[in-house]
Structure formats: C-alpha cells, structure tokens
Amino acid sequence: GNYDSVEDLWFDVATYISNNYDEGVLETIFIAGDGAPWIRGGTEYIPNAVYLLDRFHLCKYILRAVGRYPEVKKGIWKAIKRDDIVQVDTILQEALIRAQSETHKKAITDCFRYIKENWDGIQAYREYPAATGFSAEGHVSHVLSARLSSRPQGWSREGAEKMASLRVLKANGYSIQEEYIMQKTDNTPLIKACANAIHQQR
C-alpha cells in the first residue's frame, strides 16, 4: 500500500522490531502469511525469522476441497500433523476420483498444489511448537476488527495504536483489569504497566 518496494516494507518492520524489542533475547521471529512471495521474502530481511503458513488460509483450501466429507477432512489434518505429505496426496487423489463436478475437482487440485507449495510453512509448526495456533488473519478479524472496524469508532492514530496493543494483550491472556489496578497503585501508565508485565513473563 504505502511502500514503494517490498524492501522498504521489511526495512520498516526490522526497524520497528529493533526499536521495540530486545533483539538479544529474541530467539525466533515468526512471519505468517498466505504464501505470497513478498511475505515469504521477509525471512531474508529479518534475522532469525521463520515463515509459517497462516492456518486460516490452509483451512480455507481444505474446506473448499473436502469440507463436505468430515472424515476425509480429518484424515488430511492428521496427515499434516504427522508431517506426511504423501498421505495428504493419497487422500486428495482418492477424493478427486469421487468428485462429481469440475468445480469440485479444481478445488481438490488447488488444495494439494497450495499445500505442496507451502509445505515448508506447514512443517515449521512441527519444528517450532511455540507457534502452534498462530493465525494472523483470524487474529486481525477477531482481536482487532471487533473494536476498530466491525463496530468502528473514531480513533486518533495514537489512540488506535494503544487500543490495538490492549486488544492484543487481552487476547494473549493478560488481565487488563489487573494492570489497571497496578496503574492506580503505582501511577504507572497502563500501556507501560502491561509492557512491564509481559517482560516479567519472558
């Protein structure tokens, strides 16, 4: 959107990380996305970055392909969990044989192609258990847009950034109420108190 090049975007991200986190203790930075080259490219600019396929998109492809067959869908997820792409292929090939329409056949073919092209981003979940459950699209939809766009209100840039931070903190399991009480007792600004709480949990 506002960047002239992908390099400019990732340079901005790298600068943000450097300014807001202690890079000395950052072991791994996860970059999740739908498999687009510009997202994958982030691993070339961000030190210790690992690409993850956003499961929101993976789920969409699987549902389009075999959503009408619960047992088949379950079999695919089990194969993915076992890191067995051969079994994924076998299951989808069997589904392809049973498919009645060209639209359904295309959905199945597209699903396997998508899984194959993003297999490294799927395998990363197995290699990095801490990334389990990550879903950028889902988080934006349920965590941020619930307050900032689905039921929109007027926000200044500073206010929107603070509200987004608070929504993310809440989604990560931190008690905003407890941090508010801390603010009242020691006069620490709420956002700073939350940041301190996160730091103590690391």
PDB file of C-alpha atoms in Angstrom:
ATOM      1  CA  GLY A   1       0.000   0.000   0.000  1.00  0.00           C
ATOM      2  CA  ASN A   2       2.211   2.829   1.270  1.00  0.00           C
ATOM      3  CA  TYR A   3       5.572   1.334   0.316  1.00  0.00           C
ATOM      4  CA  ASP A   4       7.461   1.762  -2.944  1.00  0.00           C
ATOM      5  CA  SER A   5       9.046  -1.675  -2.632  1.00  0.00           C
ATOM      6  CA  VAL A   6       8.995  -4.861  -0.574  1.00  0.00           C
ATOM      7  CA  GLU A   7      12.456  -3.953   0.685  1.00  0.00           C
ATOM      8  CA  ASP A   8      11.110  -0.704   2.150  1.00  0.00           C
ATOM      9  CA  LEU A   9       8.333  -2.573   3.928  1.00  0.00           C
ATOM     10  CA  TRP A  10      10.626  -5.119   5.561  1.00  0.00           C
ATOM     11  CA  PHE A  11      13.184  -2.461   6.445  1.00  0.00           C
ATOM     12  CA  ASP A  12      10.380  -0.657   8.294  1.00  0.00           C
ATOM     13  CA  VAL A  13       9.429  -3.897  10.079  1.00  0.00           C
ATOM     14  CA  ALA A  14      13.056  -4.550  11.033  1.00  0.00           C
ATOM     15  CA  THR A  15      13.337  -1.018  12.401  1.00  0.00           C
ATOM     16  CA  TYR A  16      10.153  -1.446  14.446  1.00  0.00           C
ATOM     17  CA  ILE A  17      11.449  -4.684  15.954  1.00  0.00           C
ATOM     18  CA  SER A  18      14.776  -3.077  16.787  1.00  0.00           C
ATOM     19  CA  ASN A  19      13.097  -0.101  18.454  1.00  0.00           C
ATOM     20  CA  ASN A  20      10.546  -2.071  20.475  1.00  0.00           C
ATOM     21  CA  TYR A  21      12.199  -5.353  21.449  1.00  0.00           C
ATOM     22  CA  ASP A  22      15.428  -6.564  22.986  1.00  0.00           C
ATOM     23  CA  GLU A  23      16.877  -8.334  19.959  1.00  0.00           C
ATOM     24  CA  GLY A  24      19.407 -10.039  22.193  1.00  0.00           C
ATOM     25  CA  VAL A  25      16.703 -12.283  23.649  1.00  0.00           C
ATOM     26  CA  LEU A  26      14.624 -12.811  20.505  1.00  0.00           C
ATOM     27  CA  GLU A  27      15.285 -16.409  19.518  1.00  0.00           C
ATOM     28  CA  THR A  28      12.786 -16.695  16.675  1.00  0.00           C
ATOM     29  CA  ILE A  29      10.542 -14.265  14.819  1.00  0.00           C
ATOM     30  CA  PHE A  30       7.588 -15.864  13.052  1.00  0.00           C
ATOM     31  CA  ILE A  31       6.365 -14.387   9.789  1.00  0.00           C
ATOM     32  CA  ALA A  32       2.967 -15.825   8.913  1.00  0.00           C
ATOM     33  CA  GLY A  33       1.074 -15.360   5.704  1.00  0.00           C
ATOM     34  CA  ASP A  34      -0.794 -16.928   2.822  1.00  0.00           C
ATOM     35  CA  GLY A  35       2.313 -17.952   0.897  1.00  0.00           C
ATOM     36  CA  ALA A  36       2.667 -14.801  -1.188  1.00  0.00           C
ATOM     37  CA  PRO A  37       6.308 -14.238  -2.271  1.00  0.00           C
ATOM     38  CA  TRP A  38       6.522 -10.805  -0.647  1.00  0.00           C
ATOM     39  CA  ILE A  39       5.570 -12.298   2.733  1.00  0.00           C
ATOM     40  CA  ARG A  40       7.956 -15.227   2.399  1.00  0.00           C
ATOM     41  CA  GLY A  41      10.653 -12.728   1.472  1.00  0.00           C
ATOM     42  CA  GLY A  42      10.553 -11.293   4.974  1.00  0.00           C
ATOM     43  CA  THR A  43      12.835 -14.087   6.164  1.00  0.00           C
ATOM     44  CA  GLU A  44      15.586 -12.567   4.021  1.00  0.00           C
ATOM     45  CA  TYR A  45      15.381  -9.236   5.829  1.00  0.00           C
ATOM     46  CA  ILE A  46      14.519 -10.168   9.418  1.00  0.00           C
ATOM     47  CA  PRO A  47      17.220 -12.007  11.417  1.00  0.00           C
ATOM     48  CA  ASN A  48      16.126 -15.339  12.938  1.00  0.00           C
ATOM     49  CA  ALA A  49      12.825 -15.188  11.042  1.00  0.00           C
ATOM     50  CA  VAL A  50      10.853 -18.312  10.134  1.00  0.00           C
ATOM     51  CA  TYR A  51       7.999 -18.438   7.631  1.00  0.00           C
ATOM     52  CA  LEU A  52       4.705 -20.012   8.729  1.00  0.00           C
ATOM     53  CA  LEU A  53       1.722 -20.703   6.524  1.00  0.00           C
ATOM     54  CA  ASP A  54      -1.235 -18.972   8.145  1.00  0.00           C
ATOM     55  CA  ARG A  55      -3.607 -21.799   9.058  1.00  0.00           C
ATOM     56  CA  PHE A  56      -6.580 -19.589   8.286  1.00  0.00           C
ATOM     57  CA  HIS A  57      -5.728 -19.895   4.579  1.00  0.00           C
ATOM     58  CA  LEU A  58      -4.790 -23.576   4.800  1.00  0.00           C
ATOM     59  CA  CYS A  59      -8.150 -24.286   6.408  1.00  0.00           C
ATOM     60  CA  LYS A  60      -9.989 -22.431   3.630  1.00  0.00           C
ATOM     61  CA  TYR A  61      -8.379 -24.572   0.926  1.00  0.00           C
ATOM     62  CA  ILE A  62      -9.092 -27.809   2.794  1.00  0.00           C
ATOM     63  CA  LEU A  63     -12.717 -26.840   3.433  1.00  0.00           C
ATOM     64  CA  ARG A  64     -13.273 -25.980  -0.229  1.00  0.00           C
ATOM     65  CA  ALA A  65     -11.793 -29.307  -1.278  1.00  0.00           C
ATOM     66  CA  VAL A  66     -13.273 -31.771   1.215  1.00  0.00           C
ATOM     67  CA  GLY A  67     -15.422 -29.789   3.631  1.00  0.00           C
ATOM     68  CA  ARG A  68     -18.433 -31.925   2.703  1.00  0.00           C
ATOM     69  CA  TYR A  69     -16.568 -35.060   3.843  1.00  0.00           C
ATOM     70  CA  PRO A  70     -15.746 -34.735   7.578  1.00  0.00           C
ATOM     71  CA  GLU A  71     -13.757 -37.985   7.759  1.00  0.00           C
ATOM     72  CA  VAL A  72     -11.659 -37.059   4.731  1.00  0.00           C
ATOM     73  CA  LYS A  73     -11.002 -33.632   6.185  1.00  0.00           C
ATOM     74  CA  LYS A  74      -9.983 -35.205   9.481  1.00  0.00           C
ATOM     75  CA  GLY A  75      -7.624 -37.556   7.642  1.00  0.00           C
ATOM     76  CA  ILE A  76      -5.883 -34.658   5.917  1.00  0.00           C
ATOM     77  CA  TRP A  77      -5.331 -32.809   9.186  1.00  0.00           C
ATOM     78  CA  LYS A  78      -3.968 -35.962  10.804  1.00  0.00           C
ATOM     79  CA  ALA A  79      -1.550 -36.458   7.907  1.00  0.00           C
ATOM     80  CA  ILE A  80      -0.441 -32.836   8.148  1.00  0.00           C
ATOM     81  CA  LYS A  81       0.119 -33.233  11.873  1.00  0.00           C
ATOM     82  CA  ARG A  82       2.288 -36.302  11.164  1.00  0.00           C
ATOM     83  CA  ASP A  83       4.242 -34.330   8.571  1.00  0.00           C
ATOM     84  CA  ASP A  84       3.141 -36.838   5.906  1.00  0.00           C
ATOM     85  CA  ILE A  85       2.598 -35.056   2.602  1.00  0.00           C
ATOM     86  CA  VAL A  86       2.474 -38.387   0.744  1.00  0.00           C
ATOM     87  CA  GLN A  87      -0.610 -39.355   2.733  1.00  0.00           C
ATOM     88  CA  VAL A  88      -2.142 -35.936   2.085  1.00  0.00           C
ATOM     89  CA  ASP A  89      -1.652 -36.548  -1.641  1.00  0.00           C
ATOM     90  CA  THR A  90      -3.158 -40.040  -1.401  1.00  0.00           C
ATOM     91  CA  ILE A  91      -6.258 -38.786   0.416  1.00  0.00           C
ATOM     92  CA  LEU A  92      -6.824 -35.940  -2.026  1.00  0.00           C
ATOM     93  CA  GLN A  93      -6.283 -38.190  -5.051  1.00  0.00           C
ATOM     94  CA  GLU A  94      -8.989 -40.509  -3.735  1.00  0.00           C
ATOM     95  CA  ALA A  95     -11.286 -37.526  -3.211  1.00  0.00           C
ATOM     96  CA  LEU A  96     -10.525 -36.360  -6.751  1.00  0.00           C
ATOM     97  CA  ILE A  97     -11.696 -39.688  -8.179  1.00  0.00           C
ATOM     98  CA  ARG A  98     -15.028 -39.344  -6.358  1.00  0.00           C
ATOM     99  CA  ALA A  99     -15.543 -35.682  -7.261  1.00  0.00           C
ATOM    100  CA  GLN A 100     -18.659 -35.171  -9.375  1.00  0.00           C
ATOM    101  CA  SER A 101     -18.102 -31.714 -10.828  1.00  0.00           C
ATOM    102  CA  GLU A 102     -15.261 -29.841 -12.480  1.00  0.00           C
ATOM    103  CA  THR A 103     -15.558 -27.152  -9.822  1.00  0.00           C
ATOM    104  CA  HIS A 104     -15.052 -29.695  -7.060  1.00  0.00           C
ATOM    105  CA  LYS A 105     -12.159 -31.326  -8.919  1.00  0.00           C
ATOM    106  CA  LYS A 106     -10.470 -27.949  -9.293  1.00  0.00           C
ATOM    107  CA  ALA A 107     -10.902 -27.222  -5.579  1.00  0.00           C
ATOM    108  CA  ILE A 108      -9.185 -30.507  -4.718  1.00  0.00           C
ATOM    109  CA  THR A 109      -6.358 -29.920  -7.197  1.00  0.00           C
ATOM    110  CA  ASP A 110      -5.865 -26.363  -5.956  1.00  0.00           C
ATOM    111  CA  CYS A 111      -5.790 -27.603  -2.375  1.00  0.00           C
ATOM    112  CA  PHE A 112      -2.955 -30.058  -2.956  1.00  0.00           C
ATOM    113  CA  ARG A 113      -0.972 -27.561  -5.017  1.00  0.00           C
ATOM    114  CA  TYR A 114      -1.335 -24.995  -2.235  1.00  0.00           C
ATOM    115  CA  ILE A 115      -0.255 -27.472   0.437  1.00  0.00           C
ATOM    116  CA  LYS A 116       2.722 -28.637  -1.643  1.00  0.00           C
ATOM    117  CA  GLU A 117       3.895 -25.093  -2.420  1.00  0.00           C
ATOM    118  CA  ASN A 118       3.668 -24.118   1.249  1.00  0.00           C
ATOM    119  CA  TRP A 119       4.811 -27.359   2.846  1.00  0.00           C
ATOM    120  CA  ASP A 120       7.820 -25.680   4.464  1.00  0.00           C
ATOM    121  CA  GLY A 121       5.493 -23.186   6.144  1.00  0.00           C
ATOM    122  CA  ILE A 122       3.363 -26.072   7.406  1.00  0.00           C
ATOM    123  CA  GLN A 123       6.328 -28.117   8.638  1.00  0.00           C
ATOM    124  CA  ALA A 124       7.557 -25.132  10.633  1.00  0.00           C
ATOM    125  CA  TYR A 125       4.721 -25.625  13.135  1.00  0.00           C
ATOM    126  CA  ARG A 126       6.116 -29.046  13.959  1.00  0.00           C
ATOM    127  CA  GLU A 127       9.653 -27.720  14.301  1.00  0.00           C
ATOM    128  CA  TYR A 128       8.564 -24.732  16.399  1.00  0.00           C
ATOM    129  CA  PRO A 129       5.804 -25.835  18.840  1.00  0.00           C
ATOM    130  CA  ALA A 130       5.616 -22.306  20.265  1.00  0.00           C
ATOM    131  CA  ALA A 131       3.969 -21.228  17.013  1.00  0.00           C
ATOM    132  CA  THR A 132       1.013 -23.585  17.473  1.00  0.00           C
ATOM    133  CA  GLY A 133      -2.304 -21.870  16.889  1.00  0.00           C
ATOM    134  CA  PHE A 134      -0.920 -18.860  15.093  1.00  0.00           C
ATOM    135  CA  SER A 135      -3.305 -17.288  12.607  1.00  0.00           C
ATOM    136  CA  ALA A 136      -2.737 -13.737  11.502  1.00  0.00           C
ATOM    137  CA  GLU A 137      -6.000 -13.419   9.585  1.00  0.00           C
ATOM    138  CA  GLY A 138      -8.012 -14.851  12.449  1.00  0.00           C
ATOM    139  CA  HIS A 139      -6.335 -12.587  14.972  1.00  0.00           C
ATOM    140  CA  VAL A 140      -6.946  -9.472  12.893  1.00  0.00           C
ATOM    141  CA  SER A 141     -10.563 -10.475  12.405  1.00  0.00           C
ATOM    142  CA  HIS A 142     -11.406 -11.372  15.989  1.00  0.00           C
ATOM    143  CA  VAL A 143      -8.949  -9.342  18.049  1.00  0.00           C
ATOM    144  CA  LEU A 144      -8.613  -6.032  16.257  1.00  0.00           C
ATOM    145  CA  SER A 145     -11.538  -5.514  13.899  1.00  0.00           C
ATOM    146  CA  ALA A 146     -14.013  -6.315  16.681  1.00  0.00           C
ATOM    147  CA  ARG A 147     -13.228  -2.913  18.171  1.00  0.00           C
ATOM    148  CA  LEU A 148     -11.574  -0.988  15.353  1.00  0.00           C
ATOM    149  CA  SER A 149     -13.642  -1.793  12.256  1.00  0.00           C
ATOM    150  CA  SER A 150     -16.546  -4.220  12.791  1.00  0.00           C
ATOM    151  CA  ARG A 151     -18.002  -1.834  15.355  1.00  0.00           C
ATOM    152  CA  PRO A 152     -15.951   1.210  14.381  1.00  0.00           C
ATOM    153  CA  GLN A 153     -15.475   4.328  16.431  1.00  0.00           C
ATOM    154  CA  GLY A 154     -13.431   7.444  15.819  1.00  0.00           C
ATOM    155  CA  TRP A 155      -9.741   6.980  16.636  1.00  0.00           C
ATOM    156  CA  SER A 156      -6.656   9.126  16.555  1.00  0.00           C
ATOM    157  CA  ARG A 157      -3.513   7.339  15.337  1.00  0.00           C
ATOM    158  CA  GLU A 158      -2.133   7.251  18.891  1.00  0.00           C
ATOM    159  CA  GLY A 159      -5.431   6.045  20.326  1.00  0.00           C
ATOM    160  CA  ALA A 160      -5.793   3.321  17.698  1.00  0.00           C
ATOM    161  CA  GLU A 161      -2.264   2.061  18.374  1.00  0.00           C
ATOM    162  CA  LYS A 162      -2.919   1.904  22.122  1.00  0.00           C
ATOM    163  CA  MET A 163      -6.282   0.207  21.689  1.00  0.00           C
ATOM    164  CA  ALA A 164      -4.721  -2.352  19.337  1.00  0.00           C
ATOM    165  CA  SER A 165      -1.998  -3.026  21.915  1.00  0.00           C
ATOM    166  CA  LEU A 166      -4.565  -3.549  24.663  1.00  0.00           C
ATOM    167  CA  ARG A 167      -6.675  -5.886  22.498  1.00  0.00           C
ATOM    168  CA  VAL A 168      -3.612  -7.987  21.674  1.00  0.00           C
ATOM    169  CA  LEU A 169      -2.568  -8.122  25.333  1.00  0.00           C
ATOM    170  CA  LYS A 170      -6.037  -9.329  26.291  1.00  0.00           C
ATOM    171  CA  ALA A 171      -6.000 -11.964  23.538  1.00  0.00           C
ATOM    172  CA  ASN A 172      -2.635 -13.182  24.832  1.00  0.00           C
ATOM    173  CA  GLY A 173      -4.113 -13.866  28.249  1.00  0.00           C
ATOM    174  CA  TYR A 174      -3.058 -10.810  30.221  1.00  0.00           C
ATOM    175  CA  SER A 175      -5.540  -9.237  32.622  1.00  0.00           C
ATOM    176  CA  ILE A 176      -6.130  -5.624  31.645  1.00  0.00           C
ATOM    177  CA  GLN A 177      -8.065  -5.144  34.897  1.00  0.00           C
ATOM    178  CA  GLU A 178      -5.091  -6.237  36.999  1.00  0.00           C
ATOM    179  CA  GLU A 179      -2.770  -3.963  35.050  1.00  0.00           C
ATOM    180  CA  TYR A 180      -5.228  -1.091  35.530  1.00  0.00           C
ATOM    181  CA  ILE A 181      -5.140  -1.679  39.283  1.00  0.00           C
ATOM    182  CA  MET A 182      -1.340  -1.623  39.108  1.00  0.00           C
ATOM    183  CA  GLN A 183      -1.554   1.722  37.339  1.00  0.00           C
ATOM    184  CA  LYS A 184      -3.728   3.140  40.107  1.00  0.00           C
ATOM    185  CA  THR A 185      -1.386   1.952  42.856  1.00  0.00           C
ATOM    186  CA  ASP A 186       1.970   2.999  41.436  1.00  0.00           C
ATOM    187  CA  ASN A 187       0.988   5.682  38.885  1.00  0.00           C
ATOM    188  CA  THR A 188       2.489   3.653  36.031  1.00  0.00           C
ATOM    189  CA  PRO A 189       0.773   4.363  32.677  1.00  0.00           C
ATOM    190  CA  LEU A 190      -1.414   1.435  31.641  1.00  0.00           C
ATOM    191  CA  ILE A 191       0.409   0.622  28.401  1.00  0.00           C
ATOM    192  CA  LYS A 192       3.774   0.739  30.177  1.00  0.00           C
ATOM    193  CA  ALA A 193       2.445  -1.426  33.010  1.00  0.00           C
ATOM    194  CA  CYS A 194       1.260  -4.013  30.501  1.00  0.00           C
ATOM    195  CA  ALA A 195       4.614  -3.966  28.755  1.00  0.00           C
ATOM    196  CA  ASN A 196       6.347  -4.475  32.102  1.00  0.00           C
ATOM    197  CA  ALA A 197       4.077  -7.425  32.862  1.00  0.00           C
ATOM    198  CA  ILE A 198       4.939  -9.036  29.538  1.00  0.00           C
ATOM    199  CA  HIS A 199       8.643  -8.524  30.153  1.00  0.00           C
ATOM    200  CA  GLN A 200       8.353 -10.240  33.542  1.00  0.00           C
ATOM    201  CA  GLN A 201       6.676 -13.255  31.924  1.00  0.00           C
ATOM    202  CA  ARG A 202       9.545 -13.788  29.475  1.00  0.00           C
TER     203      ARG A 202
END
